Structures are given as structure tokens and as C-alpha cells.
Short mmCIF file of C-alpha atoms and ligand atoms in Angstrom, two decimals:
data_model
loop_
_atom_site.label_atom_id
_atom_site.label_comp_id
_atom_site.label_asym_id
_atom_site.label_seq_id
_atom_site.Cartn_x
_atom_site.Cartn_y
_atom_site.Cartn_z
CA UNK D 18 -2.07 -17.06 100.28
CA UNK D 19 -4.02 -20.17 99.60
CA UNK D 20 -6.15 -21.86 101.89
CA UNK D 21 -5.01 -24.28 104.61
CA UNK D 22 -7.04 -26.67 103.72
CA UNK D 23 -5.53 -26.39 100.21
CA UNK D 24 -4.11 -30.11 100.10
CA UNK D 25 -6.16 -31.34 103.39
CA UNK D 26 -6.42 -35.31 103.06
CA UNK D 27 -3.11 -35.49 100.54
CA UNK D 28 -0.34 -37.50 100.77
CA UNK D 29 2.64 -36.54 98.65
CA UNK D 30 6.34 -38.25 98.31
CA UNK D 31 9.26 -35.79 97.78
CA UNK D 32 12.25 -37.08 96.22
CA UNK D 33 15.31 -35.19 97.46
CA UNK D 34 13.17 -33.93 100.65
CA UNK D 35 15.86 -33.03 102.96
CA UNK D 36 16.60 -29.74 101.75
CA UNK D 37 16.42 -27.10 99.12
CA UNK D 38 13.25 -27.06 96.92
CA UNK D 39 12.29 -30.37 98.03
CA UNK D 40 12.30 -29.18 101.54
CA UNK D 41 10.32 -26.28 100.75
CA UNK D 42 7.51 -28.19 98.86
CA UNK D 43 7.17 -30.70 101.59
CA UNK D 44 6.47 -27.62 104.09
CA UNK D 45 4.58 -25.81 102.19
CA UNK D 46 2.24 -28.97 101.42
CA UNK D 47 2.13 -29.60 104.91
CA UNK D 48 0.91 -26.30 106.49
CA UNK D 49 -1.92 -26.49 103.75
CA UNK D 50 -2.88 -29.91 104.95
CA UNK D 51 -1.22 -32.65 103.25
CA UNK D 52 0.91 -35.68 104.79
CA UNK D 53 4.13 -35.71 103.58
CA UNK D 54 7.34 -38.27 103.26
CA UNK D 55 10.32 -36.96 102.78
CA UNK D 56 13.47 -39.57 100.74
CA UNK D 57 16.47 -38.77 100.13
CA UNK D 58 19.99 -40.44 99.88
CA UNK D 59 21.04 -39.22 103.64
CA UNK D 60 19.08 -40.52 105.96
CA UNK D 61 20.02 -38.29 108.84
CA UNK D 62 19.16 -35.11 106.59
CA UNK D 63 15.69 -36.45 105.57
CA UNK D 64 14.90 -37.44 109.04
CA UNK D 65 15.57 -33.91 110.11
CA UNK D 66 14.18 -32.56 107.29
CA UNK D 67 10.71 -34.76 108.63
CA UNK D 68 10.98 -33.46 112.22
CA UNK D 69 11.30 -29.96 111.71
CA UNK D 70 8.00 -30.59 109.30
CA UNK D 71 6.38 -32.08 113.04
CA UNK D 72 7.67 -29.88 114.95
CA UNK D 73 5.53 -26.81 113.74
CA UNK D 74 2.37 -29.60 113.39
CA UNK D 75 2.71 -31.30 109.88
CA UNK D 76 2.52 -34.75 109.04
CA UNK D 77 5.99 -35.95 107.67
CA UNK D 78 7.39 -38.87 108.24
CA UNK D 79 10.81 -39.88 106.37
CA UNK D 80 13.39 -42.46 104.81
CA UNK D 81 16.56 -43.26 102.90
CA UNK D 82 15.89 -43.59 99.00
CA UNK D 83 18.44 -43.38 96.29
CA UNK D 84 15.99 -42.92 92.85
CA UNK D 85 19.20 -44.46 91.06
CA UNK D 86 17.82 -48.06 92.63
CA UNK D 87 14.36 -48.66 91.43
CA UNK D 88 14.00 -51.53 94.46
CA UNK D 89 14.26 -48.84 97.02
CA UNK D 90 12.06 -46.48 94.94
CA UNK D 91 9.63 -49.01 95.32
CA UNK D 92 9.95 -49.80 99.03
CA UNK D 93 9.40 -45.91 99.96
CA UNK D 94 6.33 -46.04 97.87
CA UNK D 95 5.00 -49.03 99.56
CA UNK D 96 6.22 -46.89 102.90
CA UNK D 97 4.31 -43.99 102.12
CA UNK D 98 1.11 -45.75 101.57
CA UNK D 99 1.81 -47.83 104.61
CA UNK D 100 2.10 -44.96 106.74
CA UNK D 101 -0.33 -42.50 105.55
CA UNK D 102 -2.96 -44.75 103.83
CA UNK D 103 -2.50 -43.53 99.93
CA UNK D 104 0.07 -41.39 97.57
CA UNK D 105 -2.15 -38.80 95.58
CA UNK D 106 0.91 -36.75 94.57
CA UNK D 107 4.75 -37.75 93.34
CA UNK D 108 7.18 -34.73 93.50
CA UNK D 109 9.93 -35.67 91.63
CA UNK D 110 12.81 -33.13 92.58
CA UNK D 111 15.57 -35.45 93.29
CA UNK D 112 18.90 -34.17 91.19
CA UNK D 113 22.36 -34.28 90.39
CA UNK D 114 24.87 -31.83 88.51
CA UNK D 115 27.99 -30.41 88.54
CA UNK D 116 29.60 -28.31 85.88
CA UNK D 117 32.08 -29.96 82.95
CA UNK D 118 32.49 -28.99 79.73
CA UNK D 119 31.03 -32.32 77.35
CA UNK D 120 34.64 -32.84 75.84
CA UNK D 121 35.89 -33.47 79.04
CA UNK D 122 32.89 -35.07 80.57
CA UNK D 123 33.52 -39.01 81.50
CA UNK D 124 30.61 -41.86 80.56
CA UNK D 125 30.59 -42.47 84.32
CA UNK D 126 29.81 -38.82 84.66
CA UNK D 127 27.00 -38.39 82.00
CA UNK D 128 25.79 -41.66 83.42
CA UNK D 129 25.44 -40.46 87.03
CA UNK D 130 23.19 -37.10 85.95
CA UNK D 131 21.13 -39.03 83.60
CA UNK D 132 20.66 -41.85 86.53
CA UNK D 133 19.48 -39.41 89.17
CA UNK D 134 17.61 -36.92 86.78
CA UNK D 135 15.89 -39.12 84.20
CA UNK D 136 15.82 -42.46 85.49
CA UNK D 137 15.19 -41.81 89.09
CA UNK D 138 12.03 -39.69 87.66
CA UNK D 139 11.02 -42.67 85.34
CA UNK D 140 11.25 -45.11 88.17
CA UNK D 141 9.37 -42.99 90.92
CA UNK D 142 6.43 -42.32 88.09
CA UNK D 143 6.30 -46.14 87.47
CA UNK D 144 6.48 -46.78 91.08
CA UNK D 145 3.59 -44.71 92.00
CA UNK D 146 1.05 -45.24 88.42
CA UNK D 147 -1.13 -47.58 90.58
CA UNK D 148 -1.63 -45.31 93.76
CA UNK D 149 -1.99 -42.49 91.78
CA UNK D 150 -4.43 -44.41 89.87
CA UNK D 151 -6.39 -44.98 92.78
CA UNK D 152 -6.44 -41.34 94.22
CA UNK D 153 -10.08 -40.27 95.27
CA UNK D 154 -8.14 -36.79 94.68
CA UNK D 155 -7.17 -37.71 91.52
CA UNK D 156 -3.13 -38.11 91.07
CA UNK D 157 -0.50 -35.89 90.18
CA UNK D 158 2.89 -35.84 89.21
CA UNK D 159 4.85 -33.14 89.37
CA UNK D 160 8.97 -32.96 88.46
CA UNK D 161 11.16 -29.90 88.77
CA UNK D 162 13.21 -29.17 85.41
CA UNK D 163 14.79 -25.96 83.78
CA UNK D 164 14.55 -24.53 80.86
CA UNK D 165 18.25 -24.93 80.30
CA UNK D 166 16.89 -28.30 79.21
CA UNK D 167 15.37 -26.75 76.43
CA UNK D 168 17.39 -23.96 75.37
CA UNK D 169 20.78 -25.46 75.82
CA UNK D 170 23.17 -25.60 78.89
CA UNK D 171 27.04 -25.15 78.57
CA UNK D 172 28.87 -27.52 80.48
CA UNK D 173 26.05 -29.53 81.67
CA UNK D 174 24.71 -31.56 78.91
CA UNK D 175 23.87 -34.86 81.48
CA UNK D 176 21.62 -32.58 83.19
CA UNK D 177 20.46 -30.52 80.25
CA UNK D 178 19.55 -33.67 78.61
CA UNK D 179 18.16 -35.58 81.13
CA UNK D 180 15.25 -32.26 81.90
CA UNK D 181 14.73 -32.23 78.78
CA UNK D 182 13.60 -35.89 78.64
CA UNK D 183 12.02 -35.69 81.59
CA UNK D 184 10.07 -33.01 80.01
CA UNK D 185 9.38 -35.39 77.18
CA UNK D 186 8.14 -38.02 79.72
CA UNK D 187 6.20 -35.89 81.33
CA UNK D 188 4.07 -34.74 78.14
CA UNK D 189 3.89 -38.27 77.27
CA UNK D 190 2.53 -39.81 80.64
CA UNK D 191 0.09 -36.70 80.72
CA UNK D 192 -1.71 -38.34 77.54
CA UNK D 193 -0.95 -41.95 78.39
CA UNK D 194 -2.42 -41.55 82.22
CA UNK D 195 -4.72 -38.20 81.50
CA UNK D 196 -8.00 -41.20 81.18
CA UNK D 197 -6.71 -42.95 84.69
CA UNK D 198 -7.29 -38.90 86.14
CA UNK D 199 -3.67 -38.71 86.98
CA UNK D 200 -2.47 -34.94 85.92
CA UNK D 201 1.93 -34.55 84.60
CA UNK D 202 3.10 -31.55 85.05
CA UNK D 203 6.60 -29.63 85.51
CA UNK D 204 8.28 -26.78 86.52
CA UNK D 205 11.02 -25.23 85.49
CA UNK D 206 12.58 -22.85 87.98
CA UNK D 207 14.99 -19.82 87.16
CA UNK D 208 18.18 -19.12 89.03
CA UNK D 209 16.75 -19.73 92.65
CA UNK D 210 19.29 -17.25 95.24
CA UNK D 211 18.59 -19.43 98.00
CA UNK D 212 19.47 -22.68 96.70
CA UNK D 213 22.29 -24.86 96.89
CA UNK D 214 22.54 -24.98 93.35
CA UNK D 215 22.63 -21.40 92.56
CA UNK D 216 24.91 -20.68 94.83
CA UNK D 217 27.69 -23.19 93.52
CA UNK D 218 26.92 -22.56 89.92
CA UNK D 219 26.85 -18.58 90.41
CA UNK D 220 26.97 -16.63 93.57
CA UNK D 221 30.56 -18.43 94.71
CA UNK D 222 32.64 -17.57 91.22
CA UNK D 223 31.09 -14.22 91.49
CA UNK D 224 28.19 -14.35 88.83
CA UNK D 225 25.65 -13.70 91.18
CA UNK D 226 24.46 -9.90 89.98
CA UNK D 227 25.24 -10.83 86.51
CA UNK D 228 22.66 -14.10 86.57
CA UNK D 229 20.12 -12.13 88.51
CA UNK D 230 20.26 -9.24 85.59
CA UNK D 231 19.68 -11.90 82.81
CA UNK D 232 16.48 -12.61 84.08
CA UNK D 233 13.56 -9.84 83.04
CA UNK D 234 12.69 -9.42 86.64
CA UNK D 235 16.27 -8.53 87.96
CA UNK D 236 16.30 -10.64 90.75
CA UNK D 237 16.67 -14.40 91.37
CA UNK D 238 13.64 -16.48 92.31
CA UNK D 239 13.20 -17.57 96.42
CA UNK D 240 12.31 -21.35 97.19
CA UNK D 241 8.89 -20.33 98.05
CA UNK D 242 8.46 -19.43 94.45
CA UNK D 243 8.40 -23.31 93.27
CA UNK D 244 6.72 -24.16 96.53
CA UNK D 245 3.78 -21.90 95.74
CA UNK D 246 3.73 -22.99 92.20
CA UNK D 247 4.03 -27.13 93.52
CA UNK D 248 0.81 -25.87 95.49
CA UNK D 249 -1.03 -24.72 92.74
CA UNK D 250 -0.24 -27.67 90.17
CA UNK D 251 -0.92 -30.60 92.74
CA UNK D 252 -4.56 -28.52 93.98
CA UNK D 253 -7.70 -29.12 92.87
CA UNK D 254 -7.16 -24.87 91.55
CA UNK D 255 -4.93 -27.20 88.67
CA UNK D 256 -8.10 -29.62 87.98
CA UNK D 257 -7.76 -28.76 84.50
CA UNK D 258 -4.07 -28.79 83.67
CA UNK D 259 -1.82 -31.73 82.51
CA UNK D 260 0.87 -31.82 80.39
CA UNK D 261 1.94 -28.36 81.27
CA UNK D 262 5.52 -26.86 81.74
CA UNK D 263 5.14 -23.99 84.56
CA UNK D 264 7.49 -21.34 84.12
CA UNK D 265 8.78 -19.97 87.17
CA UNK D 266 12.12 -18.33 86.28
CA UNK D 267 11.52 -14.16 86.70
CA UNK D 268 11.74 -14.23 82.36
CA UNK D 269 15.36 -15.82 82.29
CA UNK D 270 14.52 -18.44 79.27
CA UNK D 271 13.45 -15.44 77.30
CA UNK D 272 17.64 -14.76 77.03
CA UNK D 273 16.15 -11.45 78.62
CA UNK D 274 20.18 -9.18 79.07
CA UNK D 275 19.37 -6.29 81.33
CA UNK D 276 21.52 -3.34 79.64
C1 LIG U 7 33.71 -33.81 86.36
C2 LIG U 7 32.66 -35.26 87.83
C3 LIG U 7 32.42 -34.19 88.73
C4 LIG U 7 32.91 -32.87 88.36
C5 LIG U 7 31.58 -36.00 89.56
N1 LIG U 7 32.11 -36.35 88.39
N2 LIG U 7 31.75 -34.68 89.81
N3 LIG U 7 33.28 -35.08 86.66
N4 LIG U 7 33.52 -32.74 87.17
N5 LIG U 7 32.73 -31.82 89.16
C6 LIG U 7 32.16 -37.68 87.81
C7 LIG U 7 33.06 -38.58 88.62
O1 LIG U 7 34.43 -38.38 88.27
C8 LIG U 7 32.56 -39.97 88.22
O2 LIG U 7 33.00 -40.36 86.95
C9 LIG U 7 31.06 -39.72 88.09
O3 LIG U 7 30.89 -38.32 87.85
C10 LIG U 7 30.31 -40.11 89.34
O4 LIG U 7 30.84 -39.37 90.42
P1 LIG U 7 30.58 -39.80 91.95
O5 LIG U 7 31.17 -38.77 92.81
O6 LIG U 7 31.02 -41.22 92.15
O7 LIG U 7 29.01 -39.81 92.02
P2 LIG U 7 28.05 -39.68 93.25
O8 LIG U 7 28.79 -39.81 94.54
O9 LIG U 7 26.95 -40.61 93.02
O10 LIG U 7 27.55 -38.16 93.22
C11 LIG U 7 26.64 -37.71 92.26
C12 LIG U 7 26.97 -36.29 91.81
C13 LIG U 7 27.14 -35.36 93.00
C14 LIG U 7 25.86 -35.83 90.86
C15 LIG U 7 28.28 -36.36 91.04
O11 LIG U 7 27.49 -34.06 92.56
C16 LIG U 7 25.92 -35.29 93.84
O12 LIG U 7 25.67 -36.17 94.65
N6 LIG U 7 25.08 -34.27 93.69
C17 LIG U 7 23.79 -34.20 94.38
C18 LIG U 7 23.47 -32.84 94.74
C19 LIG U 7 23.39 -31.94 93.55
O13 LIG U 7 24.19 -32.00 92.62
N7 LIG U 7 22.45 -31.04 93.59
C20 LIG U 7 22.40 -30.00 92.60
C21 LIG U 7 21.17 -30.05 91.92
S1 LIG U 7 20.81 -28.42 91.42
P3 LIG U 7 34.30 -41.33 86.72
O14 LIG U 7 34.43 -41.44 85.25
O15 LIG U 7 35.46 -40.63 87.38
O16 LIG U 7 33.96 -42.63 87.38
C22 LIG U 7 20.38 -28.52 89.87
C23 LIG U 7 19.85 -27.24 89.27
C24 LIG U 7 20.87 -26.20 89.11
O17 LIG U 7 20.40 -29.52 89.25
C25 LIG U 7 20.21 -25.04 88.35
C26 LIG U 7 20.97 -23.77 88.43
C27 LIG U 7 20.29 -22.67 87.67
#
């Protein structure tokens, strides 16, 4: 739907590349032009991940990153530029969660979410300011949050905190970094059916239909859904938008109950 020269001459690095929504964006970027580098903590996923990117034509290339260790965050910075000659846009979609009520939550647990989530974001934003800075494109940031960050999450308050500062963050570096021409944005997907994540938090205890009919739509969301929005927000078609939370969850934050 948009065209493919959409993100021709763009380099983006996707935290948590290897799969899911990360994978998605990365494709989707691309087939509409851009180079793409794919990190993630497995290196054999992201490396697949990267070769089934080349195999249908794309630029990808790929490499092990935890965003818990700002020293390698750093390193596949300095990669991407190396390989592909700038870093216009940082997708921050790298995440962690599981489900446990707070009372029974350990330190080492909150810790972990908040490490991945929140301070993997902060470091790959700091990482990337002076590349982004230097974009001829003009840079942009773009991390994937929920709106369970802002309406409240049961049993996940490391990850429903740590979206929500990332959301904070984000609003933040948009004003702080809006004069340098670098644009902060986020999205906050819905339940997503074809995602790991959706799968393990709904469909396999058997709240699949039920999550789907909480949303106003009726349905859950497809990966393609955030990809298409990732497209729009790192485009020149987003020239004009910073700070912004896109919405892309069929109505769910709404607390929309089918009857
Ligand atoms: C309680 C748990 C736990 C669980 C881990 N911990 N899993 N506590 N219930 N199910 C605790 C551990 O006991 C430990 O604390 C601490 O968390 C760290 O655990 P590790 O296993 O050592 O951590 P690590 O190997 O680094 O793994 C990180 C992880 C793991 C977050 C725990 O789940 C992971 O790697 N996830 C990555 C993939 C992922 O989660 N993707 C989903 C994103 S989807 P103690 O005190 O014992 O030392 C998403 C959106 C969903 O975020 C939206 C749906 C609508």
C-alpha cells in the first residue's frame, strides 16, 4: 500500500529483530527500501531472521545485542553505521514479560522487565542521538508500548511500568531532540493473534475469543498492523509528527466489552 520507495536510502536498527513484531518491521522496511540490522539476544535467530530479509532482496545484515548491556548497545550501533553508512531510524521493540501477580513478584523479577523494557530503550536512544542527529532524512525513534502501560496491567506491573516510562521518555526526547530534527514516537499495539505474546498471555489458557471481543473491532490485530503503522511514523508521510502515541489496538484501551 505505500510506495517501495517509501524508506529508499534508510537505515534502521531493530531491537528484538529475530521475530515477532520486530521481524515484521524489519521486512516491511526492507521491501520499501530501507537497510536494515536486525539484534537480538540469540544470535542464531537474528541471523536467520537477516537472511530470510536477503533472501527475497532486502538489505539486512544482523548481530547479537542484549539492550540490558549498554556496551553492546553501543557496538551494534557503531555496526550498523559501519555496515550501511548511517542509522536514520531506532526501533526500539526489544521486551520482556511474563505474568505474576506484584505481591508475589521478586526484585530480581521487576528488575529484569524494567532492564529490558525501559533501560534497554534509554540506552539504544542514547546510543543512537548522534547518528540520528546527523540523518540527511532526519531521525526517528520509534518504541513499541501498550496501553496497558497507561491504563493499568494486572499481574504485570514491571512491564506496565516500564511502557509507561518509556512513554514518558519518549514525549520528553520528542521536545528535547524535536530542534536536532529527530522525530519520538510510539506505538501501542492491541492484543496482536499472531504474536508470541498473545498467544502465551491469552490464546493458550483459553482467553483467546474473550480478548478478541474486548476490543471494539472484535478481532485481534495481525503483525502487519504495527509494521504498517512503523512505516508510516519513520516516512517522510510522518514529517510532521513527534511526540505522538499511535494507537493501533482495534479500540481495546477504550475498555470497549462486546455484549
Ligand atoms: C515469576 C519470574 C518468571 C515468572 C522469570 N521470573 N519468569 N518470576 N514468574 N514467570 C523471575 C526469575 O525468577 C528471576 O528472579 C527474574 O525474573 C529473572 O529471571 P531470568 O529467567 O533469570 O531472566 P532472563 O533469563 O533474563 O529472562 C528474561 C525474562 C524472560 C523476561 C524473564 O521471560 C524472557 O527472556 N523473555 C523475553 C521474551 C518475552 O518475554 N517476550 C514477550 C514480550 S511480549 P529471581 O528473584 O528468582 O532471581 C510483551 C507484550 C505482551 O511484552 C502484550 C500482550 C497484550
Amino acid at each position: 500500500m505505500f510506495t517501495n520507495d517509501t524508506l529508499q536510502g534508510r537505515v534502521a536498527l531493530i531491537t528484538g529483530g529475530g521475530t515477532g513484531i520486530g521481524l515484521e518491521i524489519a521486512t516491511a522496511y526492507a521491501r520499501l527500501g530501507a537497510s536494515v540490522m536486525l539484534v537480538g539476544r540469540n544470535e542464531e535467530r537474528v541471523q536467520a531472521a537477516a537472511k530470510s530479509i536477503s533472501d527475497e532482496g532486502g538489505k539486512a545484515a544482523a548481530m547479537k545485542c542484549d539492550v540490558r548491556n549498554y556496551d553492546e548497545v553501543k557496538q551494534a550501533v557503531e555496526a550498523t553505521v559501519e555496515r550501511f553508512g548511517a542509522l536514520d531510524i531506532m526501533i526500539n521493540n526489544a521486551a520482556g514479560n511474563f505474568v505474576c501477580p506484584t505481591a508475589e513478584l521478586s526484585p530480581n523479577g521487576w528488575k529484569t522487565v524494567i532492564d529490558i523494557d525501559l533501560n534497554g530503550t534509554f540506552y539504544c536512544c542514547h546510543a543512537a542521538y548522534p547518528h540520528l542527529k546527523a540523518s540527511r532524512h532526519g531521525g526517528s525513534v520509534i518504541s513499541i508500548i501498550t496501553m496497558l502501560g497507561v491504563s493499568g496491567w494486572p499481574a504485570a506491573a514491571h512491564a506496565a511500568s516500564a511502557k509507561g516510562g518509556i512513554l514518558s521518555l519518549s514525549r520528553t526526547l520528542a521536545v528535547e531532540w524535536g530542534g536536532d530534527n529527530i522525530r519520538v514516537n510510539t506505538i501501542s499495539p492491541g492484543p496482536i493473534g499472531d504474536t508470541e505474546g498473545t498467544k502465551r498471555m491469552y490464546i493458550d489458557g483459553g482467553k483467546g475469543d474473550l480478548e478478541a471481543k474486548k476490543t471494539a473491532l472484535g478481532i485481534f490485530g495481525r503483525k502487519v498492523d504495527i509494521a504498517n503503522a512503523a512505516v508510516y511514523l519513520a516516512s517522510d508521510l510522518a514529517s510532521y509528527v513527534t511526540g505522538d502515541n499511535l494507537i493501533v489496538d482495534g479500540g481495546r484501551w477504550l475498555k470497549y466489552v462486546a455484549e
